[in-house]
mmCIF file with all atom_site columns, C-alpha atoms in Angstrom:
data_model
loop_
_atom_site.group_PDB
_atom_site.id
_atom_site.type_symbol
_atom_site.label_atom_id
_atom_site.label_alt_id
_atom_site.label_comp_id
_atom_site.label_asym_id
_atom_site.label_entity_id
_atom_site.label_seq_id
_atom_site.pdbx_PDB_ins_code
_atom_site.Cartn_x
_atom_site.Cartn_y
_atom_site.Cartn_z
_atom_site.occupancy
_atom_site.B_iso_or_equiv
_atom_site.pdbx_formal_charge
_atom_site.auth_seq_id
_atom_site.auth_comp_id
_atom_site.auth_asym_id
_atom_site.auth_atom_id
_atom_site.pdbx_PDB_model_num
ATOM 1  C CA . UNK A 1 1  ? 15.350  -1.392  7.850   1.00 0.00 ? 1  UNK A CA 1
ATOM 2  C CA . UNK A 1 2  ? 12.586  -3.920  8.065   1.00 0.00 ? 2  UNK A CA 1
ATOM 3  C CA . UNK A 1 3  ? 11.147  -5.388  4.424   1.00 0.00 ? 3  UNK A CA 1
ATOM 4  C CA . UNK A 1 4  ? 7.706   -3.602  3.022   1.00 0.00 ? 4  UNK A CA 1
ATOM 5  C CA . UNK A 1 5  ? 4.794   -4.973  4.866   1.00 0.00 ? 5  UNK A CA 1
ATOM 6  C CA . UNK A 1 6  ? 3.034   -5.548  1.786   1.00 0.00 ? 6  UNK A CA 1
ATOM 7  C CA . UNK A 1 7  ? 5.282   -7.015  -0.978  1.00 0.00 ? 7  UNK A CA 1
ATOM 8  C CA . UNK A 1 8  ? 8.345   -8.100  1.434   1.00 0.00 ? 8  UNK A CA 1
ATOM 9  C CA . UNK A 1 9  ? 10.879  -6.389  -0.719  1.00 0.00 ? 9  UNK A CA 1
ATOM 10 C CA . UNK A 1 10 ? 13.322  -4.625  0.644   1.00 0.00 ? 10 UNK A CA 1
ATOM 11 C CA . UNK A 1 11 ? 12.566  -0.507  1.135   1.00 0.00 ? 11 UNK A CA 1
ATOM 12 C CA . UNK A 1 12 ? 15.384  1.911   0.118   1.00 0.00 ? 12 UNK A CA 1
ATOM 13 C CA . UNK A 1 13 ? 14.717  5.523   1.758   1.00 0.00 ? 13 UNK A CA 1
ATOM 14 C CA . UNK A 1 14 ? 14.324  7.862   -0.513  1.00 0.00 ? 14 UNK A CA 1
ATOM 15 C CA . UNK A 1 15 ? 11.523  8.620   -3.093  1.00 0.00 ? 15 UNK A CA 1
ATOM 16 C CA . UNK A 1 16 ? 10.426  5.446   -3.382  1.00 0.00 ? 16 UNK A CA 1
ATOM 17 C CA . UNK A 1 17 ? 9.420   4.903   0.176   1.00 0.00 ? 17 UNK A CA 1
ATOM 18 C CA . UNK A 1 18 ? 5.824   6.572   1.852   1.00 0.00 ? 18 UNK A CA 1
ATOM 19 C CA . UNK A 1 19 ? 4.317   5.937   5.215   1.00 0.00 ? 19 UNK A CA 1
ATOM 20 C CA . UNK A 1 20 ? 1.184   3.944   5.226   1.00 0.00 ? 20 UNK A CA 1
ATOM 21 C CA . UNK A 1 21 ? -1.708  4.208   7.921   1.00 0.00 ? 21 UNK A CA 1
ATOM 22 C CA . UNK A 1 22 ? -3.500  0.883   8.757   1.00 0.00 ? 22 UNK A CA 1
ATOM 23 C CA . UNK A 1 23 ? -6.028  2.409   9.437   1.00 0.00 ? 23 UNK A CA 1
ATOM 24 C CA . UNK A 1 24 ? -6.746  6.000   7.681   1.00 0.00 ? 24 UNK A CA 1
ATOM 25 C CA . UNK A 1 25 ? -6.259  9.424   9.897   1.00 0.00 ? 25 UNK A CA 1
ATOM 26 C CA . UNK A 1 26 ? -9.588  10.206  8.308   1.00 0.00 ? 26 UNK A CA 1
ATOM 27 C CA . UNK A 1 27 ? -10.600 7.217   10.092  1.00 0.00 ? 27 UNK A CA 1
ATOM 28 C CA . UNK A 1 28 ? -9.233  7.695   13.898  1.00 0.00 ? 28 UNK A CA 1
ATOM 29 C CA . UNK A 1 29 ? -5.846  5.995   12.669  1.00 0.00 ? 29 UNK A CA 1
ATOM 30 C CA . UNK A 1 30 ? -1.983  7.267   14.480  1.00 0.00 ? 30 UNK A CA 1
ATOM 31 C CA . UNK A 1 31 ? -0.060  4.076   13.622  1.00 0.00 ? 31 UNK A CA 1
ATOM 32 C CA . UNK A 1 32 ? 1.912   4.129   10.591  1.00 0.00 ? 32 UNK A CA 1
ATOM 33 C CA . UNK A 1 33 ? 4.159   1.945   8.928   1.00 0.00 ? 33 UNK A CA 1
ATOM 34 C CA . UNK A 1 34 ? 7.112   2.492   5.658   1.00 0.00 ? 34 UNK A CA 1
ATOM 35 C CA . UNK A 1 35 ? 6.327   0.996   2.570   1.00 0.00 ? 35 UNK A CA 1
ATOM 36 C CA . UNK A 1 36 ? 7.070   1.478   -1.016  1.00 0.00 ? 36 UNK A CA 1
ATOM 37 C CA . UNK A 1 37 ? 5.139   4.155   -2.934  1.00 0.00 ? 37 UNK A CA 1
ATOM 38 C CA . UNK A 1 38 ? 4.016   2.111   -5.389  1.00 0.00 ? 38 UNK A CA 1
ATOM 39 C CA . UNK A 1 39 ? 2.091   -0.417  -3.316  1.00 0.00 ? 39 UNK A CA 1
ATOM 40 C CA . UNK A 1 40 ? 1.005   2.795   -0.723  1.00 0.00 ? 40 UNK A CA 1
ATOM 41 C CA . UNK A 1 41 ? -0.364  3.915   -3.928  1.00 0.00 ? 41 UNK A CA 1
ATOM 42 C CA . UNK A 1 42 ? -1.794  0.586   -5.011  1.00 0.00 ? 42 UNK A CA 1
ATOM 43 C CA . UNK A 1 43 ? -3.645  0.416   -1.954  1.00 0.00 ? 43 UNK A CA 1
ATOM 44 C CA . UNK A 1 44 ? -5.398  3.807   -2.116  1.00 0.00 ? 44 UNK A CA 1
ATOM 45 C CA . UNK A 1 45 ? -6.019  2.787   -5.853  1.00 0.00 ? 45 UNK A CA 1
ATOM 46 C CA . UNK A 1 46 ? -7.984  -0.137  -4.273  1.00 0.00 ? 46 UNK A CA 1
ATOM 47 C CA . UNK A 1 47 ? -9.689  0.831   -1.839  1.00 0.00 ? 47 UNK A CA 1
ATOM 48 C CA . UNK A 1 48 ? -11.417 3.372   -0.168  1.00 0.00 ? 48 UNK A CA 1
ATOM 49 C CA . UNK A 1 49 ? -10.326 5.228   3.276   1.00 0.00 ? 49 UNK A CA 1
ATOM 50 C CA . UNK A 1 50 ? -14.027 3.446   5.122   1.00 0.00 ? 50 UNK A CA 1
ATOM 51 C CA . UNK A 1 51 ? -12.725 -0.053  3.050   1.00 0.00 ? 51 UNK A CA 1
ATOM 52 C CA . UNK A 1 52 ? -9.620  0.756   4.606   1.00 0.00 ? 52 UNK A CA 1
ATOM 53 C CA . UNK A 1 53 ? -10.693 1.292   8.022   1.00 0.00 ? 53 UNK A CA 1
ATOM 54 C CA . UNK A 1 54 ? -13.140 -1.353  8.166   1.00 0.00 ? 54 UNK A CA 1
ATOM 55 C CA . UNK A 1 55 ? -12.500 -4.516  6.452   1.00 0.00 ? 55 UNK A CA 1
ATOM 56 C CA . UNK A 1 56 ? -8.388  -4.192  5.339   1.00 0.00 ? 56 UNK A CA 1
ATOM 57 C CA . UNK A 1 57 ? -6.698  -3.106  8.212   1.00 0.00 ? 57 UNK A CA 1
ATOM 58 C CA . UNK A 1 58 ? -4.356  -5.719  8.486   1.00 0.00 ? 58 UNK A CA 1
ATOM 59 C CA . UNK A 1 59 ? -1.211  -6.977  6.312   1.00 0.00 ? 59 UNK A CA 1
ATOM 60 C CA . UNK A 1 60 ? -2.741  -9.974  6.009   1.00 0.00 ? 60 UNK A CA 1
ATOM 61 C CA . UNK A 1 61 ? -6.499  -8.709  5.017   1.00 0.00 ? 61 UNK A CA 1
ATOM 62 C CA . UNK A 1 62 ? -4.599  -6.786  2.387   1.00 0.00 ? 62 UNK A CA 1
ATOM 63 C CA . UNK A 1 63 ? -2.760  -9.013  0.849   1.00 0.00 ? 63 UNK A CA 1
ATOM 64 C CA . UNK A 1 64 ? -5.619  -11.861 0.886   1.00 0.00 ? 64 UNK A CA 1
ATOM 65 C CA . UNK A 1 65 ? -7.236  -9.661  -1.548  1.00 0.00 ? 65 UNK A CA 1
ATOM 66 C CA . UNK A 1 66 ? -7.561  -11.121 -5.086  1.00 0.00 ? 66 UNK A CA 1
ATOM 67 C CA . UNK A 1 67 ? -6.404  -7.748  -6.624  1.00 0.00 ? 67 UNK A CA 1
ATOM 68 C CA . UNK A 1 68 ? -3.606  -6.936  -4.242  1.00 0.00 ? 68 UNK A CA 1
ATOM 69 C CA . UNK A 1 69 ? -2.097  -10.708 -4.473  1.00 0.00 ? 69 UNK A CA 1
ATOM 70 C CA . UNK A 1 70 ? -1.776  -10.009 -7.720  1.00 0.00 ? 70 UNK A CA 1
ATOM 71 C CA . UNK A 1 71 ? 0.083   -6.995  -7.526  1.00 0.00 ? 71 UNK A CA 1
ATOM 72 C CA . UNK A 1 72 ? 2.298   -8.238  -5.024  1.00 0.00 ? 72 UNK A CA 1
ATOM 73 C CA . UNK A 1 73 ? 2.998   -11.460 -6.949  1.00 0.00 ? 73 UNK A CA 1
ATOM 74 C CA . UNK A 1 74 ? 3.935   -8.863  -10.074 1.00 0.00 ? 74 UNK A CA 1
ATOM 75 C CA . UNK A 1 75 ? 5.595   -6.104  -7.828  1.00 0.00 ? 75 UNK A CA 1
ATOM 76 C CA . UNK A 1 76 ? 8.002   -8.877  -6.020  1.00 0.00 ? 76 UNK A CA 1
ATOM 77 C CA . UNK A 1 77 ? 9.627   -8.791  -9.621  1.00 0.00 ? 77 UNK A CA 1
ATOM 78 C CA . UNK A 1 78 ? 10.863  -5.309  -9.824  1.00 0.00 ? 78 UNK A CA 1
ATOM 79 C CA . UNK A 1 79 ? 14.032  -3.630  -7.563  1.00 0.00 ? 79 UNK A CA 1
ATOM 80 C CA . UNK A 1 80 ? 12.862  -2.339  -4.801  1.00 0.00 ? 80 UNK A CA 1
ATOM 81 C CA . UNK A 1 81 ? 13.545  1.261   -5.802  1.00 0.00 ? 81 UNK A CA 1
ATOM 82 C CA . UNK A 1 82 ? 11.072  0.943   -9.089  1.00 0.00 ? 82 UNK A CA 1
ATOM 83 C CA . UNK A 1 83 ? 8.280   3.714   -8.696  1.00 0.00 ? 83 UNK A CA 1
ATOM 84 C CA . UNK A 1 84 ? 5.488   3.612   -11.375 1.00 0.00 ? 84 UNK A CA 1
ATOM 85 C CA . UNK A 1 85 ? 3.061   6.549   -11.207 1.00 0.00 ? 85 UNK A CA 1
ATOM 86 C CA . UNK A 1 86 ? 0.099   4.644   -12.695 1.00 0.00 ? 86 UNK A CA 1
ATOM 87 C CA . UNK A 1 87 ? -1.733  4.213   -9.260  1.00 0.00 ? 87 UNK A CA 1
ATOM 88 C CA . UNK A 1 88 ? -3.667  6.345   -8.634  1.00 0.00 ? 88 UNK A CA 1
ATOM 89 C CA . UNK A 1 89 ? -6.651  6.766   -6.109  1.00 0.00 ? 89 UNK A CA 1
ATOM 90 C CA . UNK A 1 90 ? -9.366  6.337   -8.184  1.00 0.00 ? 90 UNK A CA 1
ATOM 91 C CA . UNK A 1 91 ? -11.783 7.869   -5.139  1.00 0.00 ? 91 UNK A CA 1
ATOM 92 C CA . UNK A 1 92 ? -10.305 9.321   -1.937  1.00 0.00 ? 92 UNK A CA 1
ATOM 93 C CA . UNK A 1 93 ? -13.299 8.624   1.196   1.00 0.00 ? 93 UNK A CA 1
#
């Protein structure tokens, strides 16, 4: 199984794994990709589903953000089965 997109961890199936779209549905987006839960839900937290679509919808535009680099530079830390339930979307569209 290929390592999260985001963080680079390794993902363990299970409930600590979600599928991400690039680009939202909400937004014309099909592909999706596995990554943990927390940094799905660290994304969604961030952004919205137009931010998404428009400016982030690359690995690399993600990550170059100044609040994502830090959460992957603090997420890298943890076993890649941790799952925090703090994120969460603060607005969905």
């Amino acid at each position: 199984m290929p390592p999260c997109p985001l963080c680079g961890r390794p993902i363990v199936p299970g409930p600590s794994a979600d599928e991400h779209h690039l680009v939202p549905k909400s937004e014309g987006g099909r592909d999706k990709t596995l990554v943990h839960r927390v940094c799905h839900r660290k994304i969604h937290a961030t952004f919205s589903e137009k931010e998404l679509a428009r400016g982030y919808a690359s690995w690399e535009a993600l990550r170059g953000h100044p609040e994502i680099a830090s959460f992957v530079q603090w997420v890298r830390k943890k076993p890649p089965e941790f799952n925090d339930g703090s994120a969460r979307p603060r607005r969905r569209r």
